[in-house]
Amino acid sequence: MASSSSSARVNNKATSSAPPAAAAASFSSAPVPSLGDLIGHQLRQLKLEELHYTDELQFIQILTPVKRQKLNREADGDVQKDGCNGGGDTVVALAPLSRPEYGGEEDDDLIGAVGGFSVSSPTSTPATTTTKEPLLDFRTHVLKWFQNLRHQTGHFKSEEESRRLREAGNDSYRKEKHPLKASDLFTEAIFLAPARNTLAAALAHANRSLVLYDCGLYAESYDDCLCSLDLGFPEEYLPLIKLRQAACALKLRNFTLCEEHLHELLHIELNQVFETRTHELWHQCEVLKVERFEMAVQTGDDLETNDMKAFEIAWLDNSSSLHSTRALARNSLIFESEAVAMVPSGNCRVCDCCGITQFIPFPCIYCSNRLVVYCSRQCRFKHAAIHAVECFGHQIELFESFGEVFGMPRLLQLALRLLITGLPEMLAHCRKKPTLSKLWSCINGALLERQDIGYSSVLRLERLEEEHSSETLISLALAAHILAIYLSKCTTFFDQLEKSLPSASRMSSAEWELLCAALLMRHISQLRHRSLTHCRSFVLPTDPHVFSPLNEFQLWAAPMRLQEGHLHLLAGEVAVVAYAVYPETLSLCRHSCSSTICSKFSGRKLTALALLDLPAGSGIYNCFASGNYQQLRQGERSKELEEHGIKCYCSACQLSHTDDQFYKFHRYRCDNPKCMEIFTPHALPHAPNLRWWLSEEYTQPEYNGAELIVCPHCDQAQKLEWFWSFNTSLIDCELIEERCKLYAAIERAESQLMELHECKVALARLLLEQCLMVHRALAFALMSFVSPSLRIGLLFSISLPFLFLFSCVQILLLLSLSLCVCIIFLSGRLIAVCAF
């Protein structure tokens, strides 16, 4: 759970104080203000103490420049014929933005009246701007900002660089005989291909399809062929692609599709080679159709199933929570659910639809940042309705630009995705002619209680309630307003909303904009409370999005088969790969620092298991802080939870010594021979949560642990020389003398790190990775001085993965081995493992 300080942090540049008159004059003279300038200018014009509102819609109405008397169908500026409104100001009819790659010269198409309201020119803004309509120029400057972003994108795309990578991939495939390296090169060629000329991307997709076919990835190869045809693959080479499509369909046992492509080939003039190959495929297809037989498939009727729901929603103090409906044993399944909305975190390539990692990416060719990728064309098709609204935002890198002011721009994108996926569904249930006020009342009334509308469960989520209007709250409201302007002028989303209503019902663009801004503000408040879920997954360090011409390409011998001696490269980290919302399960759990569930993520799917035996009717609790009572101290947890509007009174926080469980993992014995007392350091300046071995301030050689940890009994700084000796000896542990030093360092660490110290797990990980890197060919000679009883156990734990080195279960074996080593460490047997 990200704190509100990180999810809604406003830069000082945006909130710096300045005289209103001077600020307005200087702001209006700026040609293209930044987002921080936009928000900072509005904050200086507002008086926080005068803002009084009852709900999000009223709050947005206070901040928006829309005149209430013009909230009708006739006031829509998109359909005004002449160039003047009631005030005599010129009104420019605007159309939704098109893709910048094909739009031609459209520098000024974003400047003018929006929604049919008079918009003053920024150069004519008086210096004595009042706060009655503080956002009068805001819309104009937002549109200018959009236009400026539009001309700044596409900087990293290069047709020449894409061609160079494509040629390098061809050389790697034909000369080096390394298909997987060629596949990575073709993938990067796709990412660097410009959208203005899609031929470069078409050729890269076609080349990659051949490599993937040779690697046995037939479904991905077929998708590449389709992408190549969609992007304008040269017609003279069409038989090549059609022949490969037929071969992929045959390998996938889709005989109907194979015959369809073969029929297409028979109607094309082919040379002798292609004609021979076509008849060969036709013959193979006929043979396989004859040999086809039905296989018995387990239907699940003979499996023991229990359809009884393990939880129910209970209501307490006008808020909902989860309770168990029956007794649940430890490690049993409590619930499984899929996220209603999810956005990738940007730490690695994640499919924007299903959320999986490590796949052959299919990017949207029109997004300039190429952050939107899919694992298949099927996922891209499923996600098309959402991406159609967000695509232009990715073209101008809108969501990344929010990072200038807000510490977590993905939160804003997730709020937008909640809106565009849920609001059309809810409007389909509106039968009467709505107005803005009636529709808002209905959303907060009858429609809110509907159990058959998925969006209603999102609207019922708890929100972060703030007692007064703060600069952070107003900044987020302005961000919601910017997103609503984006939906109005850069997408056709409002047209989709109109189609969801009865034909006799219409609302103006201004009314839709107010409604969407209010709902966005609500979703932002919900995500700042506790509805935002960090989806953690195992990410390999050789993630293909980190393009490098080093030895990373040598990792695989074949698909799912590692090169010998490279198993250690799979020792990745567990990182946050996506942010998601689970409104009917995880978000309804009550908070407790001692959670009763363990959450596991697989793409969009969440699985919650019981951490202990739960009797029937007991509450289901989840820790919404970034760490539980064993991972964070009580003061840090309380501060983080208060930022989310959560006050915790759980049993872990009510203990007299609330941090004992945390300190149990950070206990040291003083290395001063005259002291030897056991202590726990209470704070380290550059090491959050006392994990000094993760901080560069302490692990760099020049620091050497000086004044790192001080014993409170004798005031002596701990030398920690065993840590530096361990790191030095670990690099060359294939040498006997270095292994002896490593053994001695671990022995000294055992005497200072008490019980279940967290540093032991860190050392175990380093040791495991280095052992797997050194022991490439079952180097039994390295165990020459290990006793026979220890040698058997070590030989099993070290050599077992290499017996299955060319199997597809390397990652599972690695995790098992890591767990074994960590258990040995935690039980005080580190010496036995390292004495190889």
C-alpha positions in Angstrom: 0.0 0.0 0.0 1.6 3.2 -1.1 1.2 6.1 1.3 -0.7 9.2 0.4 2.4 11.2 0.7 3.9 9.2 -2.2 0.8 8.8 -4.2 -0.2 12.4 -4.0 3.0 14.3 -3.4 3.0 17.8 -4.9 6.4 19.4 -5.9 7.4 22.6 -4.2 7.6 24.2 -7.6 3.8 23.8 -8.0 2.9 25.1 -4.6 5.4 27.9 -4.0 3.8 31.1 -2.8 3.8 34.2 -4.8 1.8 37.4 -5.0 -1.4 36.7 -6.9 -1.2 39.6 -9.3 2.4 39.0 -10.2 1.9 35.3 -10.4 -1.0 35.7 -12.8 0.8 38.1 -15.0 3.9 36.0 -15.2 1.9 32.8 -15.7 -0.1 34.3 -18.6 3.0 35.4 -20.4 4.5 31.9 -20.3 4.1 30.3 -23.7 3.5 26.7 -22.6 3.4 26.1 -18.8 4.3 22.8 -17.2 1.9 20.8 -15.2 3.5 22.0 -12.0 2.9 25.6 -13.2 -0.7 24.9 -14.0 -1.5 23.4 -10.6 0.6 25.9 -8.7 -1.1 28.8 -10.5 -4.6 27.5 -9.6 -3.6 26.9 -5.9 -2.4 30.5 -5.6 -5.8 31.7 -6.9 -7.9 29.6 -4.5 -8.6 30.4 -0.9 -8.7 27.0 0.9 -10.7 28.3 3.9 -13.6 29.4 1.6 -14.0 26.0 -0.1 -17.1 24.3 1.3 -18.7 21.3 -0.3 -20.6 18.1 0.5 -19.5 15.7 -2.2 -17.1 15.3 -5.1 -19.5 16.8 -7.7 -20.0 20.0 -5.7 -16.2 20.2 -5.1 -15.5 19.9 -8.8 -18.2 22.5 -9.6 -16.4 24.9 -7.3 -13.1 24.4 -9.1 -14.5 24.3 -12.7 -15.1 27.5 -14.8 -18.4 26.1 -16.2 -21.3 28.5 -16.0 -24.3 26.7 -14.6 -26.8 28.4 -16.9 -25.0 27.0 -19.9 -25.1 23.3 -18.8 -27.5 22.3 -21.6 -27.5 20.8 -25.0 -27.5 24.1 -26.9 -24.3 25.2 -25.1 -22.1 22.5 -26.6 -19.4 24.3 -28.5 -18.7 21.4 -30.7 -22.0 22.0 -32.6 -22.1 25.8 -32.6 -22.3 27.1 -36.1 -21.1 30.7 -35.9 -18.1 32.0 -34.2 -19.7 34.0 -31.3 -21.5 33.1 -28.1 -23.6 35.2 -25.9 -20.6 37.2 -24.6 -19.3 38.0 -28.0 -16.2 35.8 -27.7 -15.0 33.8 -30.7 -15.8 30.1 -30.4 -13.8 27.5 -32.4 -15.5 24.2 -33.2 -13.2 21.4 -32.3 -13.1 17.7 -33.2 -11.5 14.9 -31.1 -7.8 14.6 -31.6 -6.5 12.2 -34.2 -3.2 10.3 -34.0 -0.3 12.7 -34.2 1.5 10.4 -36.7 -1.2 11.1 -39.3 -2.8 14.3 -38.3 -0.7 16.7 -40.3 -0.3 20.3 -39.2 -2.7 20.7 -36.2 -0.7 23.0 -33.9 -3.7 25.2 -33.0 -6.6 22.7 -33.0 -6.5 22.5 -29.2 -6.8 26.2 -28.4 -10.1 27.8 -28.1 -13.5 27.3 -26.5 -14.1 23.9 -25.0 -17.6 22.7 -24.4 -19.1 25.9 -25.8 -17.9 28.3 -23.0 -16.1 31.5 -23.4 -12.4 31.0 -22.9 -10.2 34.1 -22.5 -6.9 34.4 -24.2 -4.0 33.9 -21.8 -2.5 37.2 -22.9 -5.7 39.1 -22.1 -6.0 37.8 -18.5 -6.2 40.7 -16.1 -3.6 40.8 -13.4 -6.3 41.1 -10.7 -7.8 37.7 -11.3 -10.5 36.8 -8.7 -11.4 33.4 -7.3 -15.0 33.4 -8.4 -14.0 31.5 -11.6 -10.4 30.5 -10.8 -10.1 28.0 -13.7 -11.2 30.4 -16.4 -7.9 30.1 -18.2 -7.1 26.6 -16.8 -8.8 24.8 -19.7 -6.9 26.8 -22.3 -3.6 26.2 -20.7 -4.4 22.5 -20.3 -5.1 22.2 -24.0 -1.9 24.0 -24.7 -0.1 21.6 -22.4 -1.6 18.7 -24.3 -0.5 20.1 -27.6 3.1 20.7 -26.2 3.2 17.1 -25.0 2.1 16.0 -28.5 5.1 17.6 -30.2 7.6 16.3 -27.6 6.8 12.6 -28.1 8.4 10.0 -30.4 11.9 11.1 -29.6 13.3 7.6 -29.1 11.8 6.1 -32.2 14.1 5.7 -35.2 13.6 4.0 -38.4 17.3 3.7 -39.0 17.9 2.2 -35.6 15.1 -0.3 -36.1 16.6 -1.3 -39.5 20.0 -1.7 -37.9 18.6 -4.0 -35.2 16.6 -6.0 -37.8 19.8 -6.6 -39.8 21.6 -7.6 -36.6 18.9 -10.1 -35.9 19.2 -11.5 -39.4 22.9 -12.0 -38.9 22.4 -13.6 -35.5 19.8 -16.0 -36.9 21.7 -17.0 -40.2 25.3 -16.7 -39.2 25.5 -17.2 -35.4 22.6 -19.8 -35.4 21.2 -18.2 -32.3 17.4 -17.8 -32.8 16.6 -16.5 -29.3 19.1 -13.7 -29.6 17.7 -12.9 -33.0 14.2 -12.8 -31.5 15.3 -10.3 -28.9 16.9 -8.1 -31.5 13.7 -8.2 -33.7 11.6 -7.4 -30.6 13.7 -4.2 -30.0 13.4 -3.4 -33.7 9.6 -3.4 -33.2 9.8 -1.2 -30.2 12.0 1.4 -32.0 10.0 1.4 -35.3 8.2 4.7 -35.9 4.4 4.7 -36.3 4.6 7.2 -39.1 6.1 4.5 -41.4 4.8 1.1 -40.2 6.8 -0.9 -42.8 9.7 -1.1 -40.4 7.5 -2.7 -37.7 5.9 -5.0 -40.3 9.3 -6.3 -41.4 10.4 -6.9 -37.8 7.3 -8.8 -37.0 7.7 -10.9 -40.1 11.3 -11.7 -39.3 10.5 -12.5 -35.7 7.7 -14.9 -36.8 10.2 -17.1 -38.6 12.4 -17.3 -35.5 9.5 -18.1 -33.2 8.4 -20.8 -35.5 11.8 -22.4 -35.4 11.7 -22.2 -31.6 8.3 -24.0 -31.5 6.3 -20.9 -30.4 3.7 -21.4 -33.1 0.9 -19.3 -31.6 3.2 -16.3 -31.1 4.6 -16.8 -34.6 1.1 -16.8 -36.1 0.3 -13.6 -34.2 3.4 -12.0 -35.6 2.3 -12.8 -39.1 -1.1 -11.1 -38.5 0.7 -8.0 -37.0 2.9 -7.9 -40.1 -0.1 -8.0 -42.4 -1.9 -5.3 -40.4 1.1 -3.0 -40.6 1.4 -3.1 -44.3 3.8 -6.0 -45.2 4.8 -5.8 -48.9 2.3 -7.5 -51.1 5.0 -9.1 -53.3 6.1 -11.2 -50.3 2.5 -12.1 -49.2 3.0 -15.8 -50.1 5.8 -16.1 -47.6 3.6 -14.9 -44.8 0.6 -17.0 -45.8 2.7 -20.1 -46.1 4.0 -19.5 -42.5 0.5 -18.9 -41.2 -0.6 -22.2 -42.7 2.4 -24.0 -41.2 1.7 -22.5 -37.7 -2.0 -23.4 -38.0 -1.0 -27.0 -38.9 1.3 -27.2 -35.9 -1.5 -25.9 -33.7 -3.8 -28.6 -35.1 -6.2 -26.0 -36.4 -6.9 -27.8 -39.7 -9.7 -25.5 -40.8 -7.5 -22.4 -40.5 -4.7 -24.2 -42.2 -6.9 -25.1 -45.2 -8.1 -21.5 -45.4 -4.6 -20.2 -45.8 -3.7 -22.9 -48.3 -6.8 -22.0 -50.4 -5.5 -18.4 -50.3 -2.2 -19.6 -51.6 -3.7 -21.6 -54.4 -5.3 -18.4 -55.7 -1.9 -16.6 -55.8 0.6 -17.0 -58.6 3.5 -18.9 -56.9 6.9 -19.9 -57.9 7.9 -23.6 -58.0 9.3 -23.5 -54.4 6.3 -22.0 -52.8 3.9 -24.2 -54.9 5.8 -27.4 -53.8 5.7 -26.3 -50.1 2.0 -25.5 -50.4 1.2 -29.0 -51.6 3.4 -30.5 -48.9 1.4 -28.7 -46.2 -1.8 -29.7 -47.8 -0.8 -33.4 -47.8 0.4 -33.2 -44.1 -2.9 -31.6 -43.2 -4.9 -34.4 -44.8 -2.8 -37.0 -43.1 -3.1 -35.5 -39.7 -6.9 -35.1 -40.1 -7.2 -38.8 -40.8 -5.0 -39.7 -37.9 -6.9 -37.4 -35.5 -8.6 -39.1 -32.6 -10.5 -38.0 -29.6 -8.6 -38.1 -26.3 -10.3 -38.6 -22.9 -10.5 -35.4 -20.9 -11.0 -35.3 -17.2 -14.2 -33.3 -16.6 -13.7 -32.8 -12.9 -16.9 -34.7 -11.9 -14.8 -37.2 -10.0 -12.9 -34.5 -8.1 -13.9 -33.6 -4.6 -15.3 -30.1 -4.8 -16.9 -27.7 -2.3 -18.9 -25.0 -3.9 -19.8 -23.4 -0.6 -18.5 -19.9 -0.4 -15.8 -19.5 2.3 -16.6 -15.9 3.1 -19.4 -13.4 3.2 -19.7 -9.6 3.4 -20.8 -8.3 6.8 -21.8 -4.8 7.6 -20.5 -2.9 10.7 -20.7 0.8 11.3 -22.0 1.5 7.8 -18.9 -0.2 6.3 -18.5 -3.6 4.9 -16.0 -6.3 5.9 -15.4 -10.0 5.2 -16.2 -12.8 7.6 -15.7 -16.6 7.2 -18.8 -18.6 6.7 -17.3 -21.9 7.9 -14.2 -23.1 9.8 -11.1 -22.7 7.7 -7.9 -24.7 8.3 -4.5 -23.1 8.0 -3.2 -22.8 4.4 -6.7 -23.4 3.0 -8.2 -21.3 0.2 -10.4 -18.4 1.3 -11.1 -16.6 -1.9 -9.9 -16.1 -5.5 -10.8 -13.1 -7.6 -9.7 -11.1 -10.6 -9.0 -7.4 -10.6 -11.7 -5.2 -12.0 -8.9 -2.8 -13.1 -5.1 -3.1 -13.3 -2.2 -1.0 -14.5 1.4 -2.1 -14.8 3.9 -0.5 -12.5 6.6 0.0 -15.1 9.2 -2.1 -13.3 9.0 -4.8 -16.1 7.0 -5.7 -19.1 3.5 -6.8 -18.0 0.7 -7.7 -20.3 -1.8 -4.8 -20.0 -4.7 -7.1 -20.2 -3.9 -10.3 -18.3 -1.0 -9.1 -16.2 1.5 -11.9 -16.8 5.2 -11.3 -17.2 8.0 -12.9 -19.3 6.4 -13.2 -22.7 6.9 -12.3 -26.4 5.7 -8.7 -26.4 3.2 -7.3 -28.9 3.3 -3.5 -28.4 0.8 -0.9 -29.6 2.7 0.6 -32.5 1.0 4.0 -32.0 1.9 4.6 -28.4 5.1 6.7 -28.5 6.5 5.3 -25.2 5.7 1.7 -26.2 4.8 1.0 -22.5 1.5 -0.8 -23.5 2.4 -4.4 -24.5 0.4 -7.6 -24.7 1.3 -11.2 -24.6 -0.9 -12.0 -27.6 -3.2 -10.5 -30.1 -6.1 -12.1 -28.2 -5.2 -10.0 -25.1 -4.9 -6.9 -27.3 -8.3 -7.6 -28.7 -9.9 -8.0 -25.2 -8.3 -4.8 -24.1 -9.1 -2.8 -27.2 -12.0 -0.8 -25.7 -9.9 0.4 -22.8 -6.8 1.2 -24.9 -8.8 3.1 -27.5 -9.5 5.7 -24.7 -5.9 5.6 -23.3 -3.9 5.4 -26.6 -3.7 9.1 -27.2 -2.6 9.6 -23.6 0.2 7.2 -24.2 1.0 9.0 -27.5 1.6 12.3 -25.7 3.0 10.5 -22.6 0.3 12.1 -20.4 0.5 9.6 -17.5 4.2 9.9 -17.3 3.9 13.7 -17.3 1.8 13.5 -14.1 5.0 12.3 -12.4 6.3 15.9 -12.5 3.9 16.8 -9.8 2.6 13.5 -8.3 4.8 10.9 -6.8 2.6 8.0 -8.2 1.1 8.8 -11.6 -0.1 5.2 -12.0 -2.7 5.9 -9.3 -4.3 8.5 -11.6 -4.2 6.1 -14.6 -5.8 3.4 -12.5 -8.6 5.8 -11.4 -9.2 6.6 -15.1 -9.4 2.9 -15.9 -11.9 2.3 -13.2 -14.1 5.0 -14.7 -13.9 4.0 -18.4 -14.5 0.4 -17.6 -17.4 0.9 -15.1 -19.4 4.0 -16.0 -20.7 2.7 -19.4 -21.9 -0.5 -17.7 -23.8 1.5 -15.1 -25.4 3.9 -17.6 -26.9 0.9 -19.4 -29.3 0.6 -16.4 -30.6 4.2 -16.6 -34.0 4.1 -18.1 -35.4 7.6 -17.5 -34.1 10.8 -19.1 -31.3 11.9 -16.8 -29.9 15.3 -15.9 -26.6 15.8 -14.2 -28.1 16.2 -10.8 -30.5 13.3 -11.1 -27.8 11.0 -12.5 -25.4 11.9 -9.7 -28.2 11.3 -7.1 -29.0 7.9 -8.8 -25.3 6.9 -8.8 -25.2 7.6 -5.1 -28.6 6.1 -4.4 -30.4 3.3 -6.2 -27.6 2.3 -8.6 -25.1 2.2 -5.7 -27.0 -0.7 -4.1 -27.4 -2.8 -7.2 -25.6 -6.1 -6.7 -25.8 -7.0 -10.4 -23.6 -4.0 -11.5 -19.9 -4.5 -11.1 -19.2 -0.8 -11.0 -21.5 -0.4 -8.0 -19.1 -2.5 -5.9 -16.3 0.0 -6.9 -18.4 3.0 -5.9 -19.1 1.4 -2.5 -15.5 1.2 -1.5 -14.4 3.3 1.4 -12.7 6.6 0.7 -10.0 8.7 2.4 -12.0 11.3 4.3 -10.1 14.5 4.8 -11.4 17.0 7.4 -10.5 20.1 5.3 -9.4 21.0 1.9 -5.6 20.7 1.5 -3.3 21.6 -1.3 -2.9 17.9 -2.0 -6.6 17.3 -2.2 -7.1 20.3 -4.6 -4.1 19.2 -6.7 -5.7 15.8 -7.1 -9.0 17.4 -8.0 -7.3 19.5 -10.6 -5.7 16.3 -12.0 -9.1 14.7 -12.1 -10.3 17.8 -14.0 -7.4 17.5 -16.5 -8.3 13.8 -17.1 -11.9 14.8 -17.7 -10.8 17.4 -20.3 -8.7 14.7 -21.9 -11.7 12.5 -22.2 -13.7 15.3 -23.6 -11.3 16.6 -26.2 -8.9 13.8 -27.0 -11.2 10.8 -27.1 -14.7 9.7 -28.2 -15.5 8.4 -24.7 -18.4 10.9 -24.2 -19.9 9.7 -27.5 -19.9 6.1 -26.1 -21.6 7.3 -22.9 -24.3 9.0 -25.0 -24.9 5.7 -26.8 -25.4 4.0 -23.4 -28.4 6.2 -22.6 -31.8 6.0 -24.2 -32.1 7.8 -27.6 -34.2 10.6 -26.1 -31.6 11.4 -23.4 -28.7 13.6 -24.1 -26.3 15.6 -21.9 -23.8 18.2 -22.9 -20.1 17.7 -23.0 -19.8 20.0 -20.0 -22.1 17.9 -17.9 -20.3 14.7 -18.8 -17.0 16.4 -18.0 -18.3 17.4 -14.5 -19.6 13.9 -13.8 -16.4 12.1 -14.9 -14.2 14.5 -12.9 -16.3 13.9 -9.8 -16.1 10.1 -10.2 -12.4 10.3 -10.9 -12.0 12.3 -7.7 -13.9 9.6 -5.8 -11.7 6.8 -7.2 -8.6 8.7 -6.3 -9.8 9.0 -2.8 -10.6 5.3 -2.7 -7.1 4.4 -4.0 -5.5 6.7 -1.4 -7.4 4.9 1.3 -6.8 1.1 1.1 -8.2 -0.1 -2.2 -4.9 0.1 -4.1 -3.2 -3.3 -4.1 0.4 -3.8 -5.0 0.7 -7.0 -7.1 4.1 -8.6 -6.4 5.6 -11.2 -8.7 8.9 -13.0 -9.3 10.8 -11.0 -11.9 14.0 -12.3 -13.5 17.0 -10.1 -13.7 17.3 -10.9 -17.4 14.0 -9.3 -18.2 14.1 -8.8 -22.0 13.0 -5.2 -21.8 16.5 -4.4 -20.5 18.2 -4.5 -23.9 21.9 -5.2 -23.7 24.3 -6.8 -26.2 26.1 -8.7 -23.3 25.8 -12.4 -22.4 22.1 -12.2 -21.5 21.3 -13.7 -24.9 23.4 -16.7 -24.0 21.0 -17.6 -21.2 18.8 -20.0 -23.1 19.9 -23.0 -25.2 16.3 -23.5 -26.5 12.9 -22.4 -25.4 12.5 -23.2 -21.6 16.0 -24.8 -21.6 18.9 -23.1 -19.9 22.5 -23.1 -20.9 24.5 -25.1 -18.4 26.1 -22.9 -15.7 23.5 -20.1 -16.0 20.9 -21.3 -13.5 22.1 -18.6 -11.1 20.9 -15.9 -13.5 17.3 -16.9 -12.7 17.7 -15.8 -9.1 15.4 -12.7 -9.6 13.7 -10.5 -7.1 10.1 -10.2 -6.0 9.0 -6.8 -7.2 5.8 -4.8 -7.6 4.8 -5.4 -11.2 1.2 -3.9 -11.2 -1.4 -2.1 -9.2 -4.9 -3.4 -9.1 -8.3 -3.1 -7.4 -10.3 -6.0 -5.9 -13.5 -4.4 -4.7 -15.4 -7.5 -3.6 -12.6 -9.3 -1.8 -9.3 -7.8 -0.7 -10.5 -4.2 -0.4 -13.3 -5.3 1.9 -10.9 -7.0 4.4 -10.5 -5.2 7.7 -7.0 -4.0 8.6 -4.8 -5.8 11.1 -1.0 -5.6 11.5 -1.2 -9.3 12.1 -2.8 -10.4 8.9 -4.8 -13.6 8.8 -4.4 -14.1 5.0 -1.5 -14.6 2.6 -2.1 -13.0 -0.8 -0.6 -14.6 -3.9 -0.8 -12.9 -7.4 -0.8 -14.5 -10.8 -1.5 -11.9 -13.4 -4.8 -10.3 -12.6 -5.8 -13.2 -10.4 -5.5 -13.0 -6.6 -5.5 -16.0 -4.3 -5.9 -15.6 -0.5 -4.8 -18.4 1.8 -5.4 -18.7 5.6 -2.3 -18.1 7.7 -3.9 -19.8 10.7 -7.0 -21.8 11.6 -10.1 -19.6 11.4 -13.3 -20.6 13.2 -16.6 -19.9 11.5 -17.7 -16.3 11.7 -14.3 -14.9 12.3 -13.1 -11.7 10.6 -10.7 -11.9 7.6 -7.9 -9.4 8.1 -5.3 -8.0 5.8 -2.4 -5.7 6.6 -2.7 -2.6 4.4 0.7 -1.2 5.5 3.8 -1.9 3.5 4.9 -4.3 6.2 3.2 -6.2 9.1 4.2 -6.1 12.8 7.2 -8.4 12.0 8.5 -6.2 9.2 7.8 -2.7 10.4 7.9 -1.0 13.8 4.7 0.2 15.3 5.5 3.9 14.9 6.3 3.5 11.2 3.1 1.5 10.6 0.9 4.0 12.5 2.3 6.9 10.5 1.8 5.1 7.2 -1.7 4.0 8.1 -2.8 7.4 9.3 -1.9 8.8 5.9 -4.4 6.3 4.5 -7.0 7.3 7.1 -6.7 4.0 9.0 -6.4 3.9 12.8 -5.2 0.5 13.9 -6.2 -1.0 17.3 -5.2 -4.6 16.5 -3.7 -6.9 19.1 -0.2 -6.4 17.7 -0.5 -2.7 18.3 -1.9 -3.1 21.8 1.0 -5.0 23.2 3.2 -3.3 25.8 6.3 -4.0 23.8 4.8 -3.7 20.3 8.2 -3.9 18.5 9.5 -7.0 20.1 8.6 -9.2 17.1 10.3 -6.7 14.7 13.5 -6.5 16.9 13.6 -10.3 17.0 15.0 -10.3 13.5 17.6 -7.5 14.2 19.4 -8.6 17.3 23.2 -8.4 17.6 25.9 -9.5 20.1 28.4 -6.8 20.8 31.8 -7.7 19.3 33.6 -5.9 22.1 35.3 -8.7 24.1 34.7 -6.7 27.3 31.0 -6.2 26.6 29.4 -9.1 24.6 25.9 -7.8 25.4 22.9 -8.5 23.1 21.2 -5.4 21.8 19.0 -4.1 19.0 19.8 -0.8 17.3 16.8 1.5 17.4 17.6 3.6 14.3 20.1 3.8 11.5 20.3 7.1 9.5 20.5 5.7 6.0 18.9 2.2 6.5 15.1 2.0 6.6 13.9 -0.8 8.8 17.5 -1.5 10.0 18.4 -3.3 6.8 21.8 -1.7 6.4 23.1 -4.4 4.0 20.7 -3.0 1.4 21.9 0.6 1.6 24.7 1.9 -0.5 25.6 4.3 2.3 26.9 1.3 4.3 27.9 -1.3 1.7 30.4 0.8 -0.3 34.1 -0.1 0.5 35.0 3.4 1.5 32.6 3.3 4.4 33.7 -0.1 5.7 31.1 0.0 8.3 32.5 2.9 10.2 30.1 4.1 13.0 27.4 1.9 11.4 26.0 0.1 14.5 26.8 1.3 18.0 26.3 -0.9 21.0 24.1 1.0 23.6 25.9 -0.8 26.5 29.5 0.1 25.8 29.1 2.8 23.1 31.5 0.9 20.8 30.9 0.9 17.1 30.6 -2.6 15.7 33.4 -3.4 13.2 31.3 -5.9 11.1 34.6 -7.0 9.4 33.0 -10.4 8.7 30.6 -8.7 6.3 33.4 -7.1 4.2 35.4 -10.3 4.4 32.4 -12.3 3.3 31.8 -10.1 0.2 35.4 -10.1 -0.8 35.9 -13.9 -0.5 32.6 -14.7 -2.2 33.8 -13.3 -5.5 36.7 -15.8 -5.8 35.2 -18.7 -3.8 36.5 -21.2 -6.3 40.0 -20.7 -4.7 40.7 -22.8 -1.6 42.2 -19.9 0.3 39.2 -17.7 -0.3 36.8 -20.5 0.7 38.7 -20.7 4.0 38.3 -17.0 4.5 34.6 -17.3 3.6 34.2 -20.1 6.2 35.8 -17.9 8.9 33.7 -14.9 8.0 30.5 -16.9 8.3 31.6 -18.3 11.6 32.2 -14.8 13.0 28.8 -13.7 11.6 27.1 -16.6 13.5 28.6 -15.3 16.7 27.2 -11.8 16.2 23.9 -12.2 14.3 21.5 -13.6 16.9 18.7 -16.1 16.3 16.5 -15.4 13.2 18.4 -12.4 12.0 17.2 -11.0 8.7 20.8 -10.5 7.5 21.3 -14.2 7.4 18.7 -14.5 4.6 20.6 -11.9 2.6 23.9 -13.7 3.1 22.2 -17.0 2.1 21.0 -15.5 -1.1 24.4 -14.1 -2.1 25.9 -17.5 -1.2 23.4 -19.4 -3.3 23.9 -17.3 -6.4 27.6 -17.6 -6.2 27.6 -21.3 -5.6 25.4 -21.9 -8.6 27.7 -19.8 -10.7 30.9 -21.6 -9.7 29.5 -25.2 -9.6 28.9 -25.5 -13.3 29.9 -29.1 -13.8 29.3 -30.8 -10.5 32.7 -29.7 -9.1 33.2 -32.4 -6.5 36.8 -31.3 -5.9 35.5 -28.2 -4.1 34.2 -30.5 -1.3 37.5 -32.1 -0.5 37.7 -30.9 3.0 34.0 -31.4 4.0 33.2 -34.1 6.4 31.3 -37.1 4.9 28.1 -36.5 6.9 27.9 -32.9 5.7 29.1 -33.7 2.2 26.0 -35.8 1.5 23.5 -33.1 2.4 25.5 -30.4 0.6 26.0 -32.5 -2.5 22.2 -33.1 -2.7 21.4 -29.4 -2.3 24.0 -28.1 -4.7 24.1 -30.8 -7.5 20.4 -31.6 -7.7 19.4 -28.6 -9.9 22.0 -29.6 -12.4 20.5 -33.0 -12.9 17.4 -31.1 -14.3 19.3 -28.3 -15.8 17.7 -28.8 -19.2 14.2 -29.2 -17.9 11.4 -26.6 -17.8 11.2 -26.6 -14.0 14.4 -24.7 -13.3 12.7 -21.9 -11.5 10.8 -24.2 -9.1 14.0 -26.0 -8.3 15.8 -22.8 -7.6 13.0 -21.6 -5.3 13.1 -24.9 -3.4 16.9 -24.8 -3.1 16.7 -21.2 -1.9 14.2 -22.2 0.7 16.4 -25.0 1.9 19.5 -22.9 2.2 17.5 -20.1 4.0 16.1 -22.7 6.5 19.6 -23.9 7.3 20.7 -20.3 7.8 17.8 -19.6 10.1 18.5 -22.7 12.2 22.1 -21.7 12.8 23.7 -24.2 10.4 25.2 -21.7 8.0 28.7 -23.2 8.6 27.6 -26.6 7.3 26.4 -25.2 4.0 29.3 -23.0 3.3 32.1 -25.5 4.2 32.3 -26.8 0.7 
